Structures are given as C-alpha cells and as structure tokens.
Short mmCIF file of C-alpha atoms and ligand atoms in Angstrom, two decimals:
data_model
loop_
_atom_site.label_atom_id
_atom_site.label_comp_id
_atom_site.label_asym_id
_atom_site.label_seq_id
_atom_site.Cartn_x
_atom_site.Cartn_y
_atom_site.Cartn_z
CA MET A 1 -12.53 0.07 14.96
CA GLY A 2 -10.18 -2.86 14.26
CA GLY A 3 -7.09 -3.80 16.26
CA SER A 4 -4.77 -4.98 13.49
CA MET A 5 -1.76 -2.99 12.28
CA ALA A 6 -3.67 0.03 10.95
CA GLY A 7 -5.88 0.19 14.07
CA LEU A 8 -2.92 -0.05 16.43
CA LEU A 9 -0.99 2.64 14.56
CA ALA A 10 -4.00 4.94 14.40
CA ALA A 11 -4.65 4.45 18.12
CA ARG A 12 -1.03 5.30 18.83
CA VAL A 13 -1.29 8.72 17.16
CA LEU A 14 -4.75 9.35 18.67
CA SER A 15 -3.26 8.75 22.12
CA ASP A 16 -1.23 11.98 21.74
CA ALA A 17 -4.33 14.02 20.99
CA TYR A 18 -7.17 12.56 23.08
CA ASP A 19 -7.68 11.71 26.76
CA GLU A 20 -9.22 8.34 26.00
CA VAL A 21 -8.65 6.00 23.08
CA VAL A 22 -10.61 2.75 22.78
CA VAL A 23 -9.53 0.06 20.30
CA VAL A 24 -12.53 -2.09 19.40
CA GLU A 25 -11.46 -5.51 18.03
CA ARG A 26 -13.82 -8.33 17.15
CA ASP A 27 -11.28 -11.08 17.92
CA THR A 28 -10.27 -12.05 21.40
CA LEU A 29 -6.78 -10.59 21.66
CA PRO A 30 -4.19 -13.35 22.11
CA SER A 31 -1.58 -13.06 24.84
CA ALA A 32 0.92 -15.04 22.70
CA PRO A 33 1.80 -14.20 19.07
CA THR A 34 -0.53 -16.60 17.28
CA PRO A 35 -2.51 -15.98 14.09
CA ARG A 36 -6.08 -14.89 14.72
CA ARG A 37 -9.29 -15.23 12.80
CA GLY A 38 -9.70 -11.56 11.83
CA VAL A 39 -6.19 -11.48 10.30
CA PRO A 40 -6.04 -14.72 8.28
CA GLN A 41 -3.11 -13.34 6.29
CA GLY A 42 -1.15 -13.69 9.55
CA HIS A 43 -0.20 -17.25 8.55
CA HIS A 44 1.79 -15.95 5.59
CA VAL A 45 5.10 -14.21 4.98
CA HIS A 46 4.99 -10.57 6.10
CA VAL A 47 7.95 -8.40 5.19
CA LEU A 48 8.27 -5.16 7.13
CA LEU A 49 9.60 -2.61 4.66
CA GLU A 50 11.95 0.12 5.83
CA ALA A 51 9.18 2.75 5.87
CA GLY A 52 7.14 0.59 8.24
CA ARG A 53 10.14 -0.35 10.36
CA ALA A 54 11.26 3.24 10.83
CA THR A 55 7.73 4.47 11.61
CA LEU A 56 6.96 1.69 14.08
CA CYS A 57 10.25 2.42 15.86
CA ASP A 58 9.44 6.17 15.97
CA LEU A 59 5.90 5.70 17.22
CA PHE A 60 6.72 2.89 19.64
CA PRO A 61 10.17 3.58 21.11
CA GLY A 62 11.84 0.26 21.89
CA TYR A 63 9.79 -1.59 19.27
CA GLY A 64 12.87 -3.13 17.63
CA GLU A 65 14.45 -4.23 20.90
CA ALA A 66 11.17 -5.80 22.06
CA LEU A 67 10.80 -7.62 18.75
CA ILE A 68 14.31 -9.05 19.02
CA ASP A 69 13.76 -9.99 22.69
CA ALA A 70 10.69 -11.91 21.59
CA GLY A 71 12.71 -13.90 19.04
CA GLY A 72 12.56 -11.68 15.94
CA LEU A 73 15.72 -11.15 13.88
CA ILE A 74 17.60 -8.30 12.28
CA ILE A 75 19.10 -9.24 8.95
CA ASN A 76 21.58 -7.30 6.86
CA VAL A 77 20.18 -7.16 3.33
CA GLY A 78 23.63 -7.26 1.76
CA GLU A 79 24.68 -10.44 3.59
CA ASP A 80 21.46 -12.32 4.17
CA LEU A 81 18.99 -11.53 1.37
CA GLU A 82 19.14 -13.42 -1.93
CA GLN A 83 16.66 -11.63 -4.21
CA TYR A 84 16.25 -12.97 -7.75
CA GLU A 85 14.68 -10.59 -10.26
CA ALA A 86 14.88 -10.09 -14.02
CA GLY A 87 17.11 -13.05 -14.62
CA GLY A 88 19.62 -12.80 -11.80
CA PHE A 89 20.37 -12.04 -8.15
CA LEU A 90 20.62 -8.44 -7.07
CA ALA A 91 24.08 -7.30 -5.95
CA SER A 92 24.68 -6.58 -2.27
CA PRO A 93 23.83 -2.92 -1.59
CA ALA A 94 26.72 -0.53 -1.16
CA THR A 95 25.88 0.19 2.52
CA ARG A 96 24.45 -1.83 5.41
CA MET A 97 20.66 -2.04 5.22
CA GLU A 98 18.84 -3.69 8.11
CA MET A 99 15.51 -5.43 8.03
CA TYR A 100 13.45 -6.85 10.90
CA CYS A 101 12.12 -10.36 10.37
CA ALA A 102 9.36 -12.00 12.40
CA SER A 103 6.01 -13.64 11.90
CA ARG A 104 3.09 -11.34 11.31
CA PRO A 105 1.51 -12.21 14.71
CA LEU A 106 4.75 -11.23 16.45
CA LEU A 107 5.09 -7.95 14.51
CA GLU A 108 1.54 -7.08 15.55
CA GLY A 109 1.80 -8.48 19.10
CA VAL A 110 4.78 -6.26 19.96
CA ALA A 111 2.98 -3.15 18.63
CA ARG A 112 -0.12 -4.10 20.62
CA GLU A 113 1.87 -4.56 23.84
CA ARG A 114 3.54 -1.20 23.47
CA LEU A 115 0.25 0.51 22.65
CA ALA A 116 -1.45 -1.06 25.68
CA ALA A 117 1.21 0.48 27.91
CA ARG A 118 0.07 3.99 26.96
CA ASP A 119 -2.23 5.59 29.53
CA PRO A 120 -5.09 6.83 27.38
CA VAL A 121 -5.47 3.50 25.57
CA GLU A 122 -7.95 0.74 26.30
CA LEU A 123 -7.89 -2.39 24.12
CA ARG A 124 -11.23 -4.17 23.92
CA GLY A 125 -10.97 -7.62 22.38
CA GLY A 126 -14.03 -9.75 21.69
CA CYS A 127 -15.97 -6.58 20.89
CA GLN A 128 -17.64 -6.12 17.52
CA PHE A 129 -18.35 -2.75 15.98
CA THR A 130 -21.87 -2.84 14.51
CA GLU A 131 -22.75 0.72 13.42
CA TYR A 132 -21.96 4.41 13.65
CA VAL A 133 -24.04 6.73 15.84
CA VAL A 134 -24.79 9.84 13.77
CA ASP A 135 -26.40 13.15 14.48
CA ASP A 136 -26.75 15.96 11.97
CA GLY A 137 -24.02 14.75 9.60
CA ARG A 138 -21.57 13.98 12.38
CA VAL A 139 -20.45 10.58 13.64
CA GLU A 140 -20.71 10.90 17.40
CA GLY A 141 -19.80 7.39 18.42
CA VAL A 142 -20.23 3.71 17.65
CA ARG A 143 -22.38 0.84 18.73
CA VAL A 144 -20.51 -2.30 19.68
CA ARG A 145 -21.51 -5.81 20.68
CA GLY A 146 -19.59 -7.72 23.35
CA ASP A 147 -20.20 -11.27 24.56
CA ASP A 148 -23.74 -10.64 25.71
CA ALA A 149 -24.44 -6.92 25.61
CA THR A 150 -24.66 -4.07 23.15
CA GLU A 151 -23.17 -0.73 24.09
CA THR A 152 -22.74 2.76 22.68
CA ILE A 153 -19.29 4.33 22.91
CA PRO A 154 -19.43 8.12 22.38
CA ALA A 155 -16.46 9.54 20.49
CA ASP A 156 -15.06 12.82 19.19
CA LEU A 157 -13.38 10.92 16.38
CA VAL A 158 -13.98 7.41 15.02
CA VAL A 159 -11.35 5.63 12.91
CA ASP A 160 -12.41 2.73 10.71
CA ALA A 161 -9.47 0.30 10.53
CA THR A 162 -11.55 -2.82 9.87
CA GLY A 163 -9.58 -3.77 6.77
CA ARG A 164 -10.43 -4.66 3.21
CA THR A 165 -13.97 -5.75 4.08
CA SER A 166 -14.80 -2.42 5.78
CA ARG A 167 -18.53 -1.70 5.66
CA THR A 168 -18.17 2.09 5.64
CA PRO A 169 -18.94 2.36 1.88
CA GLN A 170 -22.18 0.45 2.38
CA TRP A 171 -23.03 2.54 5.44
CA LEU A 172 -22.44 5.76 3.49
CA SER A 173 -24.79 4.58 0.78
CA GLU A 174 -27.48 3.62 3.30
CA HIS A 175 -27.26 7.09 4.84
CA GLY A 176 -27.61 9.08 1.64
CA TYR A 177 -23.93 9.75 0.92
CA ASP A 178 -22.07 8.91 -2.27
CA THR A 179 -19.81 5.90 -1.94
CA PRO A 180 -16.11 6.27 -2.73
CA PRO A 181 -15.24 5.41 -6.35
CA THR A 182 -13.52 2.03 -6.26
CA VAL A 183 -10.64 0.97 -8.49
CA GLU A 184 -10.07 -2.76 -8.79
CA VAL A 185 -7.13 -4.38 -10.59
CA GLU A 186 -7.58 -8.15 -10.78
CA ILE A 187 -4.55 -10.36 -10.24
CA ASP A 188 -6.10 -13.60 -8.94
CA PHE A 189 -3.22 -14.22 -6.54
CA THR A 190 -2.92 -17.21 -4.19
CA TYR A 191 -0.44 -17.67 -1.33
CA SER A 192 0.49 -21.16 -0.04
CA THR A 193 2.58 -21.27 3.11
CA ILE A 194 4.41 -23.75 5.32
CA ARG A 195 7.00 -23.31 8.05
CA ILE A 196 10.26 -25.30 8.16
CA ASP A 197 12.97 -25.56 10.78
CA ARG A 198 15.96 -23.22 10.57
CA PRO A 199 19.42 -23.91 12.04
CA ALA A 200 20.50 -21.53 14.82
CA GLY A 201 22.37 -18.52 13.45
CA ASN A 202 21.21 -19.00 9.85
CA ARG A 203 19.56 -15.75 8.71
CA ARG A 204 19.24 -16.52 5.03
CA MET A 205 16.28 -14.83 3.33
CA LEU A 206 15.28 -15.85 -0.20
CA PHE A 207 12.91 -13.95 -2.44
CA VAL A 208 11.96 -14.82 -6.01
CA PRO A 209 9.01 -12.56 -6.86
CA GLN A 210 6.79 -13.12 -9.88
CA SER A 211 8.23 -11.45 -12.93
CA ALA A 212 6.18 -11.22 -16.14
CA PRO A 213 5.57 -13.50 -17.89
CA ARG A 214 6.44 -15.89 -15.01
CA THR A 215 3.40 -15.95 -12.72
CA SER A 216 4.90 -18.15 -9.99
CA GLY A 217 7.15 -16.90 -7.20
CA GLY A 218 8.30 -17.72 -3.72
CA ALA A 219 9.92 -16.52 -0.53
CA ALA A 220 11.62 -18.06 2.49
CA PHE A 221 11.94 -15.61 5.39
CA PRO A 222 13.60 -16.33 8.72
CA ILE A 223 11.27 -15.83 11.70
CA GLU A 224 11.27 -16.47 15.47
CA ASP A 225 11.48 -19.92 17.08
CA GLY A 226 14.17 -21.17 14.69
CA GLU A 227 11.91 -21.30 11.65
CA TRP A 228 11.67 -20.17 8.07
CA ILE A 229 8.25 -19.25 6.77
CA VAL A 230 8.02 -20.40 3.15
CA THR A 231 5.37 -18.92 0.89
CA LEU A 232 4.86 -19.98 -2.70
CA GLY A 233 2.66 -17.63 -4.64
CA GLY A 234 0.92 -17.67 -7.95
CA MET A 235 -0.90 -15.08 -10.07
CA HIS A 236 -3.51 -15.69 -12.71
CA ASP A 237 -3.01 -19.19 -14.13
CA ALA A 238 -0.39 -20.31 -11.57
CA ASP A 239 -1.79 -22.58 -8.88
CA PRO A 240 0.51 -22.87 -5.84
CA PRO A 241 0.47 -26.15 -3.93
CA SER A 242 -2.19 -27.13 -1.44
CA THR A 243 -0.15 -30.03 -0.02
CA VAL A 244 3.27 -30.14 1.57
CA ALA A 245 4.27 -32.74 -1.02
CA GLY A 246 3.53 -30.25 -3.80
CA PHE A 247 5.92 -27.60 -2.41
CA GLU A 248 9.11 -29.05 -3.82
CA THR A 249 7.61 -29.57 -7.27
CA TYR A 250 6.24 -26.02 -7.42
CA ALA A 251 9.47 -24.52 -6.05
CA ASP A 252 11.34 -26.43 -8.76
CA ARG A 253 9.60 -24.24 -11.35
CA LEU A 254 11.29 -21.12 -9.96
CA PRO A 255 14.36 -19.85 -11.82
CA ALA A 256 16.55 -20.02 -8.67
CA ASP A 257 17.14 -23.20 -6.66
CA GLY A 258 17.41 -21.97 -3.06
CA ILE A 259 13.78 -22.30 -1.99
CA ARG A 260 13.41 -25.80 -3.46
CA GLU A 261 16.58 -26.91 -1.70
CA LEU A 262 15.41 -25.56 1.65
CA VAL A 263 12.03 -27.25 1.30
CA ALA A 264 13.68 -30.53 0.33
CA GLU A 265 16.27 -30.46 3.09
CA ARG A 266 14.50 -29.04 6.13
CA ARG A 267 11.81 -30.47 8.40
CA VAL A 268 8.29 -29.10 7.98
CA VAL A 269 7.08 -27.81 11.36
CA SER A 270 3.67 -26.38 10.39
CA ASP A 271 0.46 -28.41 10.30
CA GLY A 272 -0.16 -28.70 6.57
CA VAL A 273 -0.41 -25.78 4.14
CA ASP A 274 -2.22 -22.47 4.67
CA ARG A 275 -3.65 -20.92 1.53
CA TYR A 276 -4.93 -17.39 0.98
CA PRO A 277 -6.64 -16.14 -2.16
CA PHE A 278 -6.18 -12.45 -2.95
CA PRO A 279 -8.29 -11.51 -5.98
CA SER A 280 -7.36 -7.88 -6.65
CA ASN A 281 -5.60 -4.67 -5.79
CA ARG A 282 -8.44 -2.50 -4.52
CA ARG A 283 -8.51 1.22 -3.85
CA ARG A 284 -11.41 3.21 -2.47
CA ARG A 285 -11.00 6.83 -3.45
CA TYR A 286 -12.44 8.55 -0.36
CA GLU A 287 -10.52 11.68 -1.37
CA ALA A 288 -12.90 12.06 -4.34
CA LEU A 289 -16.01 12.47 -2.15
CA ASP A 290 -17.53 15.95 -1.85
CA ASP A 291 -19.56 15.12 1.22
CA PHE A 292 -18.32 12.98 4.09
CA PRO A 293 -19.59 12.84 7.68
CA ALA A 294 -17.63 14.79 10.29
CA GLY A 295 -15.92 12.84 13.06
CA LEU A 296 -14.93 9.87 10.90
CA VAL A 297 -11.72 8.70 9.25
CA VAL A 298 -10.94 5.47 7.35
CA ILE A 299 -7.39 4.05 7.32
CA GLY A 300 -5.25 1.11 6.19
CA ASP A 301 -6.55 -1.72 4.03
CA ALA A 302 -10.03 -0.19 4.35
CA ILE A 303 -8.75 2.51 1.96
CA ALA A 304 -6.45 0.43 -0.23
CA SER A 305 -5.05 -3.08 -0.32
CA PHE A 306 -2.26 -4.13 -2.64
CA ASN A 307 -0.85 -7.31 -4.14
CA PRO A 308 0.84 -8.65 -0.98
CA ILE A 309 3.98 -9.76 -2.81
CA TYR A 310 5.27 -6.16 -2.63
CA GLY A 311 4.91 -6.14 1.18
CA GLN A 312 3.46 -2.63 1.35
CA GLY A 313 0.30 -2.88 3.51
CA MET A 314 1.73 -2.40 7.00
CA SER A 315 4.07 0.35 5.81
CA VAL A 316 1.26 2.20 4.04
CA ALA A 317 -0.82 1.98 7.24
CA ALA A 318 2.14 3.37 9.20
CA LEU A 319 2.69 6.27 6.80
CA GLU A 320 -1.04 7.05 6.85
CA ALA A 321 -0.95 7.10 10.66
CA VAL A 322 1.83 9.70 10.44
CA GLN A 323 -0.43 11.84 8.23
CA LEU A 324 -3.20 11.53 10.82
CA HIS A 325 -0.71 12.56 13.49
CA HIS A 326 0.16 15.74 11.57
CA LEU A 327 -3.51 16.71 11.23
CA LEU A 328 -4.22 16.06 14.90
CA ALA A 329 -1.09 17.94 15.95
CA SER A 330 -2.32 21.02 14.07
CA GLY A 331 -5.24 21.10 16.55
CA ASP A 332 -7.78 21.74 13.81
CA THR A 333 -9.96 18.66 13.51
CA ASP A 334 -12.73 20.27 11.41
CA ALA A 335 -13.42 18.25 8.28
CA ILE A 336 -10.62 15.93 9.32
CA GLY A 337 -11.94 13.13 7.10
CA PRO A 338 -11.49 14.86 3.73
CA ARG A 339 -8.20 16.44 4.80
CA PHE A 340 -6.90 13.06 5.96
CA PHE A 341 -8.03 11.32 2.76
CA ALA A 342 -6.20 13.92 0.66
CA ALA A 343 -3.00 13.34 2.64
CA ALA A 344 -3.41 9.54 2.66
CA SER A 345 -3.98 9.48 -1.09
CA ASN A 346 -0.41 10.76 -1.59
CA VAL A 347 0.85 7.76 0.37
CA VAL A 348 -1.44 5.34 -1.47
CA ASP A 349 -0.53 6.81 -4.88
CA ILE A 350 3.09 5.74 -4.50
CA ALA A 351 2.35 2.21 -3.29
CA TRP A 352 -0.41 1.81 -5.87
CA SER A 353 1.74 2.95 -8.77
CA MET A 354 4.48 0.48 -7.81
CA ALA A 355 2.17 -2.50 -7.19
CA VAL A 356 -0.32 -1.98 -9.99
CA GLY A 357 2.40 -0.76 -12.34
CA ALA A 358 4.29 -4.04 -11.88
CA ASP A 359 1.12 -6.17 -12.02
CA SER A 360 0.12 -4.53 -15.29
CA GLU A 361 3.09 -6.27 -16.94
CA PHE A 362 1.05 -9.50 -16.89
CA ASP A 363 -1.32 -9.81 -19.84
CA ALA A 364 -4.04 -11.39 -17.69
CA THR A 365 -4.14 -8.45 -15.22
CA SER A 366 -7.32 -6.49 -15.79
CA GLY A 367 -8.09 -2.99 -14.57
CA PRO A 368 -6.76 0.52 -15.13
CA THR A 369 -3.00 0.85 -15.51
CA PRO A 370 -1.20 3.84 -13.93
CA THR A 371 -0.11 6.44 -16.50
CA GLY A 372 3.39 5.84 -17.79
CA ALA A 373 3.65 2.36 -16.23
CA GLY A 374 4.81 0.67 -19.45
CA LEU A 375 7.75 3.02 -19.98
CA PHE A 376 8.72 3.00 -16.30
CA ASN A 377 8.58 -0.81 -16.20
CA ARG A 378 10.94 -1.05 -19.16
CA TYR A 379 13.36 1.33 -17.45
CA LEU A 380 13.03 -0.57 -14.16
CA ASN A 381 13.71 -3.86 -15.87
CA ARG A 382 16.89 -2.39 -17.32
CA LEU A 383 17.89 -0.96 -13.94
CA VAL A 384 17.32 -4.24 -12.11
CA ARG A 385 19.41 -6.13 -14.66
CA ARG A 386 22.23 -3.64 -14.10
CA ALA A 387 21.68 -4.01 -10.34
CA HIS A 388 22.78 -7.64 -10.65
CA THR A 389 26.33 -6.30 -10.72
CA ASP A 390 26.02 -2.65 -9.64
CA GLU A 391 25.74 -2.37 -5.86
CA GLN A 392 24.75 1.30 -5.95
CA LEU A 393 21.84 0.55 -8.25
CA ALA A 394 20.87 -2.39 -6.04
CA GLU A 395 20.79 -0.06 -3.03
CA ALA A 396 18.78 2.61 -4.89
CA TYR A 397 16.28 -0.05 -5.93
CA TYR A 398 15.94 -1.52 -2.41
CA ARG A 399 15.35 1.98 -0.98
CA VAL A 400 12.46 2.50 -3.41
CA VAL A 401 10.80 -0.89 -2.97
CA GLY A 402 11.22 -0.39 0.79
CA MET A 403 9.18 2.83 0.45
CA GLU A 404 12.01 4.81 1.99
CA GLU A 405 12.28 6.80 -1.24
CA PRO A 406 9.67 7.46 -3.94
CA PRO A 407 10.00 5.77 -7.35
CA THR A 408 11.09 9.13 -8.81
CA ALA A 409 14.35 8.67 -6.87
CA LEU A 410 15.26 6.14 -9.57
CA LEU A 411 15.06 8.93 -12.14
CA ARG A 412 17.90 10.96 -10.63
CA PRO A 413 20.39 11.67 -13.42
CA SER A 414 23.22 9.72 -11.77
CA THR A 415 20.97 6.68 -11.34
CA VAL A 416 19.57 6.91 -14.87
CA TRP A 417 23.11 7.06 -16.19
CA ARG A 418 24.20 3.98 -14.22
CA ALA A 419 21.12 2.10 -15.43
CA LEU A 420 21.30 3.06 -19.10
CA ARG A 421 25.00 3.50 -19.84
CA PRO A 422 26.39 0.96 -22.27
CA ALA A 423 27.51 -2.24 -20.59
CA PRO A 424 31.19 -3.03 -21.00
CA GLY A 425 31.62 -4.89 -24.28
CA VAL A 426 28.14 -4.00 -25.55
CA GLY A 427 27.65 -1.39 -28.22
CA GLY A 428 24.97 1.22 -27.48
CA PHE A 429 22.02 0.89 -25.16
CA SER A 430 18.33 0.42 -25.40
CA ALA A 431 15.54 0.55 -22.85
CA GLY A 432 13.25 -1.30 -25.25
CA ARG A 433 11.48 -4.39 -24.03
CA SER A 434 12.70 -6.47 -26.96
CA ALA A 435 16.25 -5.95 -25.71
CA LEU A 436 15.21 -7.02 -22.23
CA PRO A 437 13.70 -10.48 -22.29
CA ASN A 438 12.30 -11.40 -18.89
CA ASP A 439 13.50 -14.48 -17.11
CA ARG A 440 11.40 -17.48 -17.94
CA ALA A 441 11.17 -20.33 -15.54
C1 LIG B 1 -1.54 -12.88 2.11
C2 LIG B 1 -1.14 -11.50 2.55
C3 LIG B 1 0.20 -11.21 2.77
C4 LIG B 1 0.57 -9.92 3.14
N1 LIG B 1 1.89 -9.63 3.26
C5 LIG B 1 2.27 -8.41 3.66
C6 LIG B 1 3.64 -8.09 3.81
O1 LIG B 1 4.53 -8.88 3.50
N2 LIG B 1 3.95 -6.85 4.29
C7 LIG B 1 2.99 -5.92 4.58
O2 LIG B 1 3.33 -4.82 5.01
N3 LIG B 1 1.69 -6.19 4.41
C8 LIG B 1 1.31 -7.39 3.97
N4 LIG B 1 -0.01 -7.67 3.81
C9 LIG B 1 -1.00 -6.61 4.10
C10 LIG B 1 -1.18 -6.45 5.61
O3 LIG B 1 -1.57 -7.68 6.20
C11 LIG B 1 -2.21 -5.36 5.90
O4 LIG B 1 -1.99 -4.28 5.04
C12 LIG B 1 -2.10 -4.86 7.33
O5 LIG B 1 -2.55 -5.85 8.20
C13 LIG B 1 -2.95 -3.61 7.60
O6 LIG B 1 -4.25 -3.95 7.44
P1 LIG B 1 -5.41 -3.33 8.35
O7 LIG B 1 -5.00 -3.23 9.77
O8 LIG B 1 -5.91 -2.13 7.67
O9 LIG B 1 -6.54 -4.45 8.19
P2 LIG B 1 -6.56 -5.96 8.64
O10 LIG B 1 -5.19 -6.44 8.91
O11 LIG B 1 -7.39 -6.70 7.69
O12 LIG B 1 -7.29 -5.92 10.05
C14 LIG B 1 -8.63 -5.57 10.23
C15 LIG B 1 -8.96 -5.77 11.70
O13 LIG B 1 -10.29 -5.30 11.94
C16 LIG B 1 -10.97 -6.28 12.72
N5 LIG B 1 -12.39 -6.11 12.44
C17 LIG B 1 -13.03 -6.29 11.26
N6 LIG B 1 -14.34 -6.02 11.38
C18 LIG B 1 -14.53 -5.64 12.66
C19 LIG B 1 -15.68 -5.20 13.39
N7 LIG B 1 -16.89 -5.12 12.83
N8 LIG B 1 -15.53 -4.89 14.70
C20 LIG B 1 -14.29 -4.97 15.29
N9 LIG B 1 -13.18 -5.37 14.64
C21 LIG B 1 -13.30 -5.70 13.35
C22 LIG B 1 -10.38 -7.60 12.27
O14 LIG B 1 -10.61 -8.64 13.21
C23 LIG B 1 -8.91 -7.24 12.13
O15 LIG B 1 -8.23 -7.33 13.35
C24 LIG B 1 -0.41 -8.92 3.37
C25 LIG B 1 -1.75 -9.22 3.16
C26 LIG B 1 -2.11 -10.49 2.72
C27 LIG B 1 -3.56 -10.76 2.43
#
C-alpha cells in the first residue's frame, strides 16, 4: 500500500519472494517526473544519502545510469559541496565521495520504472487502499477503491507504506489491538522552496543547516534540467519566506553568502514558492507491541519520520527494505511483522538518535531526548570544528551523516584523538560547550 519510495523498495524485495506483487497507489502515476499530490514533499530538496544511493543501486541494477540519462547529476563531495557547519566550511574529504543529485520526482520515477520492469510486479495508480481484510488474527488481503469500483485483493503479505499519515494505528485500535507507543519530538519546521536556473556544467551544492541556536538554514542543490532547487528552512521561531522577494532577505541571515548570491544572481524558474510545514519527528514503536496481526508489515515514514534537514527518510526506507529482504530470504514468514519491526528498529534507532539528538540542541524542541545526546553533541561540535581543516575528520563525519557508518564510528580512538587533540598554538583541550560557541547568524 503506497507507491512512494518505501512502497517501491518494499515491492522490489517482495518481488524476489512472491509470484505476484501489487503496488496500490492512490495517485495516478505520472509518466514524467513531476511532483504528485500524495508526495507533497516532492517539491523540496531531497538529498540521497550514501546508504540510500548504495541500496537503490543494489536493488535496482542500473539505477544510477538511468538517473544520469534522465538528467540527474553525480557530484564529488570534495569538489562540489560547500557545507557550512559550526562556524565554518567543512574541509574536502580525503577521498572521492560521490553523491547523486536529482529532484525527488526523478529519484522516485527512476525507481518506479525499474520496478515496473520486474515480472511479478503490477503498479496500480489511481487505486486507494481502504481497509485490511482479516480473518482469525491474520490480514488476508486489502480492499481498494479504483475510479468507480471497490475490489478485494487477497494477499499472503500486506505492506503498509502509506507514509506518515498511515491509518494502521487507528485500524489496530478499532480491531482490539494495542496501538504502537508513539514518540513525538516537536521542531515546528517549515521548508520554503524555489528553483533557479543553473549554468551548464556548474555542479555547485551549498548546504547551511540549522545549528543551535541559529534556527534558520538553507540549501541549494543542483538537479536535472539545468536548475538548482533552493530550500530555505526554519525551525521554531524562524519563518522562511513565502514570496520569491523574501528569499534574498532570508538567505542574507545565513552565516555564509553563497545561497543569497545565487538567489540574487540567477533567474527564478519555478512558479512562486512551495512551502511545507513539518511539525515533529515522529516514531511509532511497533516493535513494542506484544500482539500484532499476522500477514502485515509497516515500513518507511509510516514507522518513523525525521526532521527532513538530515535527509534520512529515503535511506531509512531503503535500509528497512533490506531487512525485509533478509527475513523473506530466510523463507520463514511466521510472525514476520514483529520480527521485521525488531530489525527495522535498529535502523530507525540510528537515524532517530542523529536527528533528534541534533534537534534537542534547540531550547524550543520539546520531547524526549536520546540518552547521552548532550555529551555526544558537544563532542560532535568539537569534531566538526576540527573538520574545517582536517580532511580525514571531514570524511569520517560525511560517512556518518550519510548513514554509511553508525555514529559510533566517530568514537574510534584515532578519530577521537584527531577531534580532541590540542590545536596548534592552543594550550590544552576541552569538549565543553562554553569553549565551543556555536555560529550565530
Ligand atoms: C519537506 C521534506 C523534505 C524531505 N527531504 C528528504 C531528503 O532530503 N532526503 C530523504 O531521504 N528524505 C527526505 N524526506 C523524507 C522522504 O520524503 C520520505 O522519507 C520518503 O518519501 C519515504 O516515505 P514513504 O514512502 O514511507 O512515504 P511517503 O513518501 O509519504 O509516501 C506515501 C505514499 O502512500 C500513498 N498513499 C497514502 N495513503 C494511501 C492509500 N490509502 N491508498 C493508496 N496509497 C496511499 C501516497 O499517495 C504516497 O505515494 C523529506 C520529507 C519532507 C517532508
């Protein structure tokens, strides 16, 4: 259920294990890469982290080539990315690190095309999932509504990939099950986005994420059709612009000039500004349920959705799909729901600790803070400052934020030493926050 990134990835792994896989998507599926109603975030910057890139390329051989053929770009982080954090730009990583850049509709469209080419798969657009068909504690199919008819699709396994507004919790409650405990961390985030023209051959990518106490941030990412997509974001009290005219003023508040200069110099090619409010990080702890119907799995944003500034959602969905693949490959699909939720929670834990850990640095963020976040943030702040001039630290940091390595990779003794050793000309070292004032715009 749901034909966005999590649904496509889940369908891909199901197609190895089942004779027939049906993707039920409420939207009519576009033939060209255009934003669609069910994925309104598709208007905004979408970074594909390394974990997502590698998994998409594994699951859909030729994904990268198809993306480039369709106009997407490969950038080299060291040459093309200008990332400003903790008062300076990160150094170029020690080795070449590639990143695919494209609009969200193109990233999804290429995955959809490659999925559609697989024999067991049928994509049904314009088809709305309405309810589960259950018998004796087992989900045995779904009811769906097309243009003018309702139909039952029987199924050995149903995957709910309907996103953050998934109705599975409500359905569980209506059918006598406990609902998953929900953790909500409020950040009151808003994205404002325009697209501007980009000269041929220019692959510059600029990223100035929020950094406590500065609640405003921005990004300019190169995408297909000779454009940059420019998103200005704001947490809590920050209010990103709702008019094109307001973009330059808001970008001027950022501590680095690049985004403001691009906005001032280039031609706006989008129709006005797209805005997207994102109130909270939200996690539904399905792994905590003792009783869950057989024949059902929930994946992607329907389990957890994170502050989008960290760019984790598609990669988390991809890593969860890999977990589903491992369970299906074992051939034992009994109680697959609880076993999948346990495996997926390990993936979510990492993304959650990074996103919520960073968001907890802002005083106005409300909700539970991951254990140890304060100490880790102070260490990370120190490491990022050192990464302004230390290319090995910059690389180690990029590999963690790209979800290629877990945050604990930053605690390897050699990395800790590079981050905490006394700077030349400075006596002693301290990981204390007072010694590490954050950049203020
Ligand atoms: C502003 C913003 C920016 C983001 N930026 C990034 C980023 O930079 N990098 C990144 O990796 N992630 C990013 N994300 C997150 C990313 O978009 C999602 O994590 C990703 O799309 C996976 O979500 P999903 O497939 O689980 O759900 P969704 O993308 O929400 O898709 C749900 C799908 O289910 C369909 N659906 C819903 N109900 C029904 C129904 N009843 N019947 C049939 N179909 C139904 C919808 O039409 C939709 O296609 C961002 C999110 C937001 C909000």
